[in-house]
Coordinates of N, CA and C in Angstrom, one line a residue:
M1 N 16.5 7.5 7.4 CA 16.5 5.9 7.8 C 18.0 5.4 8.0
G2 N 18.6 4.6 7.9 CA 19.7 3.7 8.5 C 20.1 4.5 9.6
D3 N 20.9 4.1 10.2 CA 21.7 4.5 11.5 C 21.4 6.1 12.4
E4 N 20.8 6.6 11.3 CA 20.2 8.4 11.6 C 18.7 8.2 12.5
M5 N 18.4 7.2 12.7 CA 17.0 7.2 13.1 C 17.1 6.5 14.6
S6 N 16.4 7.4 15.8 CA 16.8 6.9 17.0 C 15.5 6.3 17.4
K7 N 14.4 6.7 17.1 CA 12.9 5.7 17.5 C 12.7 4.9 17.1
T8 N 13.1 3.7 16.6 CA 13.0 2.5 15.8 C 12.8 0.8 16.5
Q9 N 12.1 0.4 15.8 CA 12.5 -1.0 16.8 C 13.1 -2.2 15.4
I10 N 13.3 -1.5 14.1 CA 13.6 -2.3 13.6 C 15.3 -2.3 13.4
E11 N 16.3 -3.3 13.8 CA 17.4 -3.4 13.4 C 18.1 -3.9 12.5
I12 N 19.1 -3.5 11.3 CA 19.5 -4.6 10.6 C 20.9 -4.5 10.7
W13 N 21.7 -6.1 11.1 CA 23.3 -5.7 10.9 C 23.6 -6.3 9.8
G14 N 24.7 -6.2 9.7 CA 25.8 -6.4 7.8 C 26.0 -5.4 7.5
A15 N 26.7 -5.8 6.2 CA 27.5 -4.7 5.8 C 28.4 -5.4 5.1
E16 N 28.4 -4.9 3.7 CA 29.7 -4.6 2.9 C 30.1 -6.2 1.7
T17 N 28.5 -7.0 2.1 CA 28.4 -8.5 1.0 C 27.6 -7.5 0.1
A18 N 27.1 -8.9 -1.1 CA 25.6 -8.5 -1.5 C 24.6 -9.3 -0.7
R19 N 24.9 -9.8 0.3 CA 23.2 -10.9 1.1 C 22.9 -9.7 1.9
T20 N 24.2 -8.8 2.8 CA 23.6 -8.0 3.4 C 23.3 -6.6 3.0
F21 N 23.6 -6.4 1.9 CA 22.6 -5.6 0.5 C 21.5 -5.5 0.7
R22 N 20.9 -6.9 0.7 CA 19.7 -7.0 0.0 C 18.4 -6.4 1.3
P23 N 18.8 -6.8 2.5 CA 17.8 -6.4 3.6 C 17.8 -5.0 3.9
I24 N 19.0 -4.0 3.4 CA 19.3 -2.8 3.8 C 18.2 -2.1 2.0
W25 N 18.5 -2.8 1.4 CA 18.0 -2.0 -0.3 C 16.1 -2.2 0.4
M26 N 15.9 -3.3 1.0 CA 14.4 -3.7 1.2 C 13.7 -2.5 1.9
A27 N 14.6 -2.7 2.7 CA 13.9 -1.3 4.1 C 14.1 -0.2 3.1
E28 N 15.0 0.1 2.6 CA 15.1 1.6 2.0 C 13.9 1.7 1.0
E29 N 13.3 0.6 -0.2 CA 12.5 0.5 -0.6 C 10.6 0.9 0.0
L30 N 10.6 0.3 1.0 CA 9.6 0.4 1.8 C 9.7 2.2 2.5
G31 N 11.1 2.4 2.7 CA 10.6 3.9 3.7 C 10.8 3.6 5.2
L32 N 11.5 2.6 5.4 CA 11.2 2.1 7.2 C 12.2 2.6 7.8
D33 N 12.2 3.6 9.0 CA 13.1 3.9 9.9 C 13.8 2.6 10.9
Y34 N 14.8 2.7 10.6 CA 15.6 1.5 11.2 C 17.3 2.1 11.4
I35 N 17.5 1.2 12.2 CA 19.1 1.1 12.7 C 19.8 0.4 12.4
H36 N 21.1 0.6 11.7 CA 21.9 -0.2 10.8 C 23.1 -0.4 11.6
H37 N 23.4 -1.3 12.0 CA 24.9 -2.3 12.3 C 25.6 -2.3 11.4
P38 N 26.6 -1.6 10.7 CA 27.5 -2.3 9.6 C 28.6 -3.2 9.7
I39 N 28.3 -4.1 10.5 CA 29.3 -5.3 11.0 C 29.6 -6.4 10.0
E40 N 30.7 -6.9 9.6 CA 31.1 -7.6 8.6 C 31.1 -8.7 9.0
P41 N 31.5 -9.9 8.0 CA 31.1 -10.9 8.0 C 32.5 -12.0 8.6
R42 N 33.7 -11.4 8.5 CA 35.2 -12.0 8.6 C 35.9 -10.9 9.7
T43 N 35.7 -10.0 10.4 CA 36.0 -9.3 11.3 C 35.8 -9.7 12.9
G44 N 35.7 -10.6 13.2 CA 35.3 -11.0 14.5 C 33.9 -10.3 15.1
E45 N 33.3 -9.6 14.4 CA 32.1 -9.1 15.1 C 30.7 -9.8 15.3
T46 N 31.1 -10.9 14.7 CA 29.4 -12.0 14.5 C 29.7 -12.6 15.1
Q47 N 31.1 -13.0 16.2 CA 31.5 -13.7 17.0 C 31.8 -13.3 18.4
T48 N 31.1 -12.0 19.0 CA 31.1 -11.9 20.1 C 29.6 -12.3 20.6
E49 N 30.2 -12.0 22.2 CA 29.0 -12.9 22.8 C 27.6 -12.0 22.6
A50 N 27.8 -11.0 22.6 CA 26.4 -10.4 22.4 C 25.7 -11.0 21.2
Y51 N 26.3 -10.5 20.3 CA 25.9 -11.2 18.8 C 25.7 -12.5 19.1
T52 N 26.7 -13.2 19.1 CA 26.0 -15.1 19.3 C 24.8 -14.9 20.2
N53 N 24.4 -14.5 21.2 CA 23.2 -14.5 21.9 C 22.0 -14.2 21.2
M54 N 22.4 -13.5 20.4 CA 21.1 -13.0 19.5 C 21.0 -13.9 18.4
N55 N 21.9 -14.2 17.8 CA 22.3 -15.3 16.6 C 23.5 -16.3 16.8
R56 N 23.1 -17.2 17.2 CA 24.0 -18.2 16.9 C 24.5 -18.9 15.8
K57 N 24.1 -18.3 14.9 CA 24.6 -18.8 13.3 C 25.8 -18.0 13.1
Q58 N 26.1 -16.7 14.0 CA 27.3 -15.8 13.6 C 27.6 -15.3 12.5
K59 N 25.8 -15.2 11.5 CA 26.2 -14.8 10.2 C 25.8 -13.2 10.4
V60 N 26.0 -12.7 8.9 CA 24.9 -11.8 8.8 C 24.4 -12.1 7.2
P61 N 23.5 -10.9 6.9 CA 22.7 -10.0 7.2 C 21.6 -10.8 8.8
F62 N 21.4 -9.9 9.8 CA 20.3 -10.6 10.9 C 19.3 -9.1 11.2
L63 N 17.9 -9.5 11.2 CA 17.3 -8.5 12.2 C 16.7 -8.8 13.2
V64 N 16.1 -7.7 13.5 CA 15.8 -7.7 14.8 C 14.5 -7.1 14.8
D65 N 12.7 -7.2 15.0 CA 11.7 -6.2 15.1 C 11.1 -6.5 15.9
G66 N 11.4 -5.7 17.2 CA 10.7 -6.4 18.2 C 11.0 -7.5 18.6
D67 N 9.7 -8.5 18.8 CA 9.9 -9.7 19.3 C 10.9 -10.8 18.0
V68 N 10.5 -10.2 16.9 CA 10.7 -10.6 15.1 C 12.7 -11.1 15.5
R69 N 13.3 -12.4 15.2 CA 14.7 -12.0 15.1 C 14.4 -13.1 13.7
V70 N 15.3 -12.6 12.6 CA 15.2 -13.5 11.2 C 16.9 -13.2 10.9
S71 N 16.9 -14.1 10.5 CA 18.7 -14.4 9.8 C 18.2 -14.8 7.8
E72 N 19.2 -15.0 7.4 CA 19.0 -15.0 6.1 C 18.4 -14.1 4.8
S73 N 19.3 -13.7 4.1 CA 18.8 -12.4 3.0 C 17.2 -12.4 2.6
L74 N 17.2 -13.3 2.2 CA 15.8 -13.7 1.6 C 14.6 -13.9 2.3
A75 N 14.8 -14.6 3.3 CA 13.7 -14.7 4.4 C 13.7 -12.9 5.2
I76 N 14.5 -12.3 5.4 CA 14.8 -10.9 5.9 C 13.9 -10.0 4.6
C77 N 14.0 -10.0 3.5 CA 13.4 -9.0 2.4 C 11.7 -9.7 2.4
R78 N 11.9 -10.9 3.0 CA 10.3 -11.3 2.2 C 9.2 -10.9 3.5
Y79 N 9.9 -10.6 5.0 CA 9.1 -10.4 6.2 C 9.2 -9.0 6.5
L80 N 10.2 -8.4 5.6 CA 9.7 -6.9 5.7 C 9.2 -6.2 4.3
A81 N 8.6 -6.9 3.5 CA 8.0 -6.3 2.6 C 6.3 -6.8 3.1
Q82 N 5.9 -7.7 3.5 CA 5.4 -8.7 4.0 C 4.4 -7.8 5.3
A83 N 5.4 -7.2 6.4 CA 5.1 -6.7 7.3 C 4.8 -5.1 7.0
Y84 N 5.6 -4.5 6.1 CA 5.6 -3.3 5.7 C 5.2 -2.6 4.6
P85 N 3.9 -3.2 3.8 CA 3.6 -2.8 2.9 C 3.6 -1.5 2.5
A86 N 4.2 -1.4 1.2 CA 4.3 -0.3 0.2 C 4.2 -0.4 -1.0
D87 N 3.3 0.9 -1.5 CA 3.3 1.1 -2.9 C 4.2 0.5 -4.0
G88 N 5.7 1.0 -3.7 CA 6.9 0.9 -4.5 C 7.3 -0.7 -4.3
V89 N 6.6 -1.9 -3.6 CA 7.1 -2.8 -3.5 C 6.1 -4.0 -4.0
A90 N 6.0 -4.8 -5.0 CA 5.0 -5.7 -5.2 C 5.4 -7.3 -4.3
V91 N 3.9 -7.5 -3.7 CA 3.8 -8.6 -2.9 C 2.9 -9.3 -3.7
P92 N 3.3 -10.6 -3.6 CA 2.5 -12.0 -4.4 C 1.0 -11.9 -3.5
Q93 N -0.2 -11.8 -4.2 CA -1.4 -11.9 -3.2 C -2.3 -13.2 -3.6
D94 N -1.9 -14.2 -4.2 CA -2.2 -15.2 -4.7 C -1.3 -16.6 -4.6
L95 N -2.0 -17.9 -4.8 CA -1.0 -19.0 -5.1 C -0.2 -19.2 -6.2
Q96 N -0.9 -18.6 -7.5 CA 0.3 -18.1 -8.4 C 1.2 -17.8 -8.4
A97 N 1.0 -16.2 -7.9 CA 1.8 -14.5 -8.1 C 2.9 -15.9 -7.0
R98 N 2.8 -16.1 -5.5 CA 3.5 -16.4 -4.6 C 4.5 -17.7 -5.3
T99 N 4.0 -18.6 -5.7 CA 4.7 -19.7 -6.7 C 5.5 -19.0 -7.6
K100 N 5.3 -18.3 -8.2 CA 6.2 -17.9 -9.4 C 7.3 -16.9 -8.6
E101 N 7.1 -16.2 -7.5 CA 8.4 -16.1 -6.4 C 9.2 -16.6 -6.2
D102 N 8.7 -17.9 -5.2 CA 9.6 -18.7 -4.9 C 10.2 -19.4 -6.0
E103 N 9.6 -19.6 -7.3 CA 10.5 -20.3 -8.3 C 11.8 -19.6 -8.2
W104 N 11.3 -18.6 -8.7 CA 12.6 -17.6 -9.2 C 13.5 -17.0 -7.8
C105 N 13.0 -16.5 -6.6 CA 13.5 -16.9 -5.4 C 15.0 -18.0 -5.2
C106 N 13.9 -19.3 -5.5 CA 14.6 -20.2 -5.2 C 16.4 -20.6 -6.6
Y107 N 15.5 -20.4 -7.8 CA 16.5 -20.3 -8.7 C 17.7 -19.3 -8.2
I108 N 17.5 -17.8 -8.0 CA 18.5 -17.4 -7.9 C 19.6 -17.4 -6.6
Y109 N 18.7 -17.9 -5.7 CA 19.8 -18.0 -4.4 C 20.3 -19.4 -5.1
G110 N 19.4 -20.2 -5.2 CA 20.0 -21.9 -5.5 C 21.1 -21.9 -6.3
E111 N 21.0 -21.6 -7.6 CA 21.8 -21.4 -8.8 C 23.1 -20.7 -9.1
I112 N 22.5 -19.2 -9.0 CA 23.1 -17.9 -9.2 C 24.4 -17.4 -7.8
D113 N 23.1 -17.5 -6.6 CA 24.0 -17.2 -5.6 C 24.7 -18.1 -5.0
E114 N 24.5 -18.9 -4.4 CA 25.3 -20.2 -3.6 C 26.0 -21.3 -4.3
T115 N 25.4 -21.5 -5.8 CA 26.0 -22.6 -6.6 C 27.2 -22.1 -7.8
A116 N 26.9 -21.1 -7.7 CA 28.0 -20.0 -8.7 C 28.9 -18.8 -8.1
L117 N 28.1 -17.9 -7.4 CA 28.9 -16.5 -7.3 C 29.6 -16.9 -5.6
Y118 N 28.8 -17.5 -5.1 CA 29.5 -17.8 -3.9 C 31.3 -18.7 -3.9
V119 N 30.8 -19.8 -4.5 CA 31.5 -21.2 -5.4 C 32.9 -19.7 -5.7
M120 N 32.6 -19.1 -6.5 CA 33.8 -17.8 -7.1 C 34.7 -17.3 -5.7
R121 N 33.5 -16.8 -4.7 CA 34.1 -16.1 -3.8 C 35.3 -17.1 -2.8
R122 N 34.6 -18.2 -2.9 CA 35.1 -19.5 -1.6 C 36.8 -19.6 -2.3
H123 N 36.5 -19.9 -3.2 CA 37.6 -20.1 -4.0 C 39.0 -18.8 -4.7
G124 N 38.3 -18.1 -4.4 CA 38.8 -16.6 -5.3 C 39.3 -15.5 -3.7
D125 N 38.5 -15.1 -3.2 CA 38.6 -13.9 -2.3 C 38.9 -14.6 -1.1
L126 N 38.3 -16.0 -0.9 CA 38.4 -16.5 0.5 C 39.2 -17.6 0.2
A127 N 40.3 -17.2 -0.7 CA 41.4 -18.7 -0.7 C 41.9 -19.0 0.4
E128 N 42.5 -18.1 1.3 CA 43.4 -18.7 2.2 C 42.6 -19.7 2.9
I129 N 40.8 -19.1 3.1 CA 40.4 -20.6 4.1 C 40.2 -21.6 3.5
Y130 N 39.4 -21.5 2.1 CA 39.2 -22.5 1.9 C 39.9 -23.1 0.2
G131 N 41.0 -22.5 0.2 CA 41.7 -23.2 -1.0 C 41.8 -22.6 -2.5
A132 N 42.9 -22.2 -3.1 CA 42.7 -21.4 -4.1 C 42.5 -22.8 -5.2
A133 N 41.5 -22.7 -6.2 CA 41.1 -23.7 -7.0 C 40.9 -23.0 -8.2
P134 N 41.8 -22.7 -9.1 CA 41.2 -22.0 -10.3 C 40.6 -23.0 -11.2
D135 N 40.7 -23.9 -11.3 CA 40.1 -24.7 -12.1 C 38.2 -24.8 -12.0
V136 N 38.0 -24.6 -10.5 CA 37.0 -24.8 -9.8 C 36.5 -23.6 -10.6
I137 N 37.3 -22.4 -10.2 CA 36.4 -20.9 -10.6 C 36.1 -21.0 -12.1
E138 N 36.9 -21.6 -12.7 CA 36.9 -21.8 -14.6 C 35.7 -22.0 -14.7
A139 N 35.4 -23.5 -14.3 CA 34.0 -24.5 -14.4 C 33.1 -23.7 -14.0
T140 N 32.6 -22.7 -13.0 CA 31.8 -22.4 -12.0 C 31.5 -20.9 -13.1
I141 N 32.5 -20.4 -13.8 CA 32.2 -19.4 -14.7 C 31.7 -19.5 -16.1
A142 N 31.4 -21.0 -16.4 CA 31.1 -21.3 -17.8 C 29.6 -22.4 -17.5
Y143 N 29.5 -22.2 -15.8 CA 28.4 -22.9 -15.3 C 27.4 -21.3 -15.2
L144 N 27.8 -20.4 -14.5 CA 27.2 -19.0 -14.4 C 26.5 -18.8 -16.0
A145 N 27.5 -18.9 -17.0 CA 26.8 -18.4 -18.1 C 26.0 -19.1 -18.7
R146 N 25.6 -20.3 -18.2 CA 24.2 -20.9 -19.2 C 23.3 -20.2 -18.2
H147 N 23.3 -19.8 -16.7 CA 22.1 -19.2 -16.2 C 21.9 -17.9 -16.8
M148 N 22.9 -16.6 -17.0 CA 23.0 -15.7 -17.7 C 22.3 -15.6 -19.1
A149 N 22.4 -17.4 -19.9 CA 21.5 -17.0 -21.1 C 20.3 -17.3 -20.3
V150 N 19.9 -18.1 -19.8 CA 18.5 -18.2 -19.3 C 18.0 -16.6 -19.0
L151 N 18.8 -15.7 -17.9 CA 18.3 -14.9 -17.9 C 18.0 -13.5 -18.9
A152 N 19.0 -13.7 -20.0 CA 18.8 -12.9 -21.0 C 17.6 -13.4 -22.0
H153 N 17.5 -14.3 -22.2 CA 16.0 -14.5 -22.9 C 14.7 -14.3 -22.0
Y154 N 14.4 -14.4 -20.8 CA 13.4 -14.4 -20.0 C 13.3 -12.8 -19.9
L155 N 14.2 -12.1 -19.5 CA 14.3 -10.3 -19.2 C 13.8 -9.3 -21.0
E156 N 13.9 -10.1 -21.6 CA 14.0 -9.5 -22.9 C 12.7 -8.6 -22.5
G157 N 12.9 -7.0 -22.4 CA 11.2 -6.4 -22.5 C 11.1 -6.4 -21.4
R158 N 11.3 -6.7 -20.6 CA 10.8 -6.6 -19.0 C 11.6 -5.4 -17.5
K159 N 10.9 -5.1 -17.4 CA 11.2 -4.1 -16.4 C 11.5 -4.8 -14.7
S160 N 10.7 -5.8 -14.6 CA 10.8 -6.8 -13.3 C 10.9 -8.1 -13.4
V161 N 10.9 -8.9 -12.4 CA 11.3 -10.5 -12.8 C 10.0 -10.9 -13.1
L162 N 9.1 -10.5 -12.1 CA 7.8 -10.7 -11.8 C 6.8 -9.9 -12.5
D163 N 5.6 -10.2 -13.0 CA 5.0 -9.6 -13.7 C 3.8 -8.4 -13.0
I164 N 4.0 -8.8 -11.6 CA 3.3 -8.1 -10.7 C 4.0 -7.0 -10.4
G165 N 4.9 -6.8 -10.8 CA 6.4 -5.0 -10.3 C 7.3 -5.7 -9.9
F166 N 8.3 -4.5 -9.3 CA 9.3 -4.8 -8.7 C 9.1 -5.4 -7.3
G167 N 9.8 -6.3 -6.8 CA 9.6 -7.1 -5.3 C 11.1 -7.6 -5.1
V168 N 10.9 -8.7 -4.2 CA 11.8 -9.3 -3.9 C 12.7 -9.9 -4.6
T169 N 12.2 -10.3 -5.9 CA 12.8 -11.1 -6.8 C 14.0 -10.5 -7.5
D170 N 13.4 -8.9 -8.2 CA 14.3 -8.1 -8.3 C 15.7 -7.6 -7.5
I171 N 15.0 -7.8 -6.0 CA 16.5 -7.6 -4.8 C 17.7 -8.6 -5.1
M172 N 17.0 -9.8 -5.0 CA 17.6 -10.8 -5.2 C 18.7 -10.8 -6.6
L173 N 17.9 -11.0 -7.8 CA 18.6 -10.6 -8.7 C 19.3 -9.9 -9.1
V174 N 19.1 -8.6 -8.4 CA 20.5 -7.5 -9.1 C 21.3 -7.0 -8.4
S175 N 21.1 -7.8 -6.9 CA 22.4 -7.9 -5.8 C 23.2 -8.6 -6.7
C176 N 22.7 -10.1 -7.3 CA 23.6 -10.9 -7.7 C 24.4 -10.5 -8.7
L177 N 23.5 -9.9 -10.0 CA 24.5 -9.4 -10.9 C 25.1 -8.4 -10.5
D178 N 25.0 -7.1 -9.7 CA 26.2 -6.7 -9.2 C 27.3 -7.3 -9.2
W179 N 27.0 -8.4 -7.8 CA 28.5 -9.3 -7.9 C 28.9 -9.9 -8.8
A180 N 28.3 -10.3 -10.2 CA 28.9 -10.7 -11.0 C 29.7 -9.6 -12.2
V181 N 28.7 -8.6 -11.8 CA 30.1 -7.6 -12.9 C 30.8 -7.3 -11.9
F182 N 30.9 -7.4 -10.5 CA 31.9 -6.7 -9.8 C 33.3 -8.1 -10.2
Y183 N 33.0 -9.2 -10.3 CA 33.9 -10.5 -11.0 C 34.2 -10.6 -11.9
Q184 N 33.7 -9.9 -13.0 CA 34.4 -9.1 -14.3 C 33.2 -10.6 -15.2
V185 N 32.3 -11.2 -14.8 CA 31.8 -12.3 -15.7 C 31.1 -11.6 -16.7
D186 N 31.0 -12.3 -17.7 CA 30.5 -11.7 -18.7 C 28.8 -11.9 -18.7
V187 N 28.4 -10.7 -18.6 CA 26.6 -10.3 -18.6 C 26.3 -10.1 -20.0
P188 N 25.0 -10.8 -20.2 CA 24.8 -10.1 -21.7 C 23.9 -9.1 -21.3
Q189 N 23.8 -8.4 -22.7 CA 23.4 -6.7 -22.8 C 21.8 -6.8 -22.0
T190 N 21.1 -7.7 -22.6 CA 19.6 -7.6 -22.1 C 19.5 -8.0 -20.7
V191 N 20.8 -8.4 -19.7 CA 20.4 -8.1 -18.2 C 20.7 -7.2 -17.4
L192 N 21.9 -6.5 -18.7 CA 22.8 -5.3 -17.7 C 21.7 -4.3 -18.2
D193 N 21.1 -4.3 -19.1 CA 19.9 -3.2 -19.5 C 19.1 -3.3 -18.2
Y194 N 18.5 -4.2 -17.8 CA 17.7 -4.3 -16.7 C 18.3 -4.5 -15.3
R195 N 19.3 -4.3 -15.0 CA 20.2 -4.3 -14.2 C 20.2 -2.9 -14.0
E196 N 20.3 -1.8 -14.9 CA 20.7 -0.9 -14.8 C 19.5 0.2 -14.9
A197 N 18.6 -0.6 -15.1 CA 17.1 0.8 -15.0 C 16.7 0.2 -13.6
I198 N 17.1 -0.8 -12.5 CA 16.7 -0.8 -11.3 C 17.6 -0.1 -10.8
A199 N 18.9 -0.1 -11.1 CA 20.1 0.7 -10.3 C 19.7 2.3 -10.1
E200 N 18.9 2.7 -11.0 CA 18.9 4.5 -10.7 C 17.5 4.4 -10.0
R201 N 16.9 3.5 -9.0 CA 15.9 3.8 -8.1 C 16.8 4.3 -6.8
P202 N 16.1 5.5 -6.2 CA 17.1 6.0 -5.1 C 17.4 5.0 -4.0
A203 N 16.3 4.3 -3.9 CA 16.7 3.6 -2.9 C 17.8 2.5 -3.0
Y204 N 18.4 1.7 -3.9 CA 19.2 1.2 -4.3 C 20.5 2.0 -4.0
Q205 N 20.5 3.1 -4.5 CA 21.5 4.1 -4.5 C 21.9 4.1 -2.9
K206 N 21.1 4.5 -2.1 CA 21.1 4.8 -0.8 C 21.9 3.3 -0.2
A207 N 20.8 2.5 -0.3 CA 21.4 1.1 0.0 C 23.2 0.8 -0.1
M208 N 23.1 1.4 -1.4 CA 24.5 0.9 -1.7 C 25.7 1.8 -1.0
A209 N 25.4 2.7 -0.9 CA 26.4 3.8 0.1 C 26.2 3.6 1.4
L210 N 25.2 2.7 2.1 CA 25.4 2.4 3.6 C 25.9 0.5 3.5
N211 N 25.5 -0.3 2.8 CA 25.8 -1.3 2.8 C 27.4 -1.3 2.2
Y212 N 27.8 -0.6 2.0 CA 29.1 -0.5 1.2 C 30.4 1.0 1.5
P213 N 30.2 1.4 2.7 CA 30.6 2.2 3.2 C 31.9 2.9 2.8
K214 N 32.5 1.3 2.9 CA 34.6 1.4 2.4 C 34.5 1.9 1.2
L215 N 33.3 1.5 0.2 CA 33.5 2.1 -1.4 C 33.0 3.2 -1.5
F216 N 31.7 3.6 -0.8 CA 31.5 5.0 -0.7 C 32.1 6.3 0.4
G217 N 33.1 5.8 0.8 CA 33.2 7.1 2.2 C 32.5 7.4 3.3
G218 N 31.7 6.0 3.4 CA 30.8 6.6 4.4 C 29.8 7.4 4.0
A219 N 29.6 7.9 2.9 CA 28.3 8.3 3.2 C 26.8 7.8 2.6
A220 N 26.2 8.7 2.9 CA 24.7 7.7 3.1 C 23.6 8.7 2.6

């Protein structure tokens, strides 16, 4: 998999962020053949004419699968899981299960990713663009701690977010937990245990090497 495959219609753009990690991880979990283009979000690579013609948002990640064009990490992961089902990835089959997946994906993306971790990135790593705001970061850490407490209570004794097993919600959550650990946020032990168990999955480890080539020295 990854860019070593030559005959495939699936192409995934993006690298070096938690959000670009998600579709790569999903593709690896599904055992898909795909071409990976490891372009980064702030190098100018998303602003080329060729890329802009594909994706006017000029963002990563981005997926092309034949005639299908999809942006946004959650949407890409859901598309792949439903278009290419595999035994190792659970896909909700009824309204109740789909609703629980919706609930958790909205919560993870809205509260933990966008409202907490990305705010910390915006006013920390990207302070030259958005402005340094240490008070905002401090308040955001406190806000994130509330949600870590929610996760610690919910994940006690669980191996996956949903009862149906490992799936999109776990990819969303673990990518955020990796992000939180990288930012040295206090993550409860129960949550760390859940993350560490999932991080043993071979697809996770392969995706990490593909998404973070600088960290892993280009290993695949």
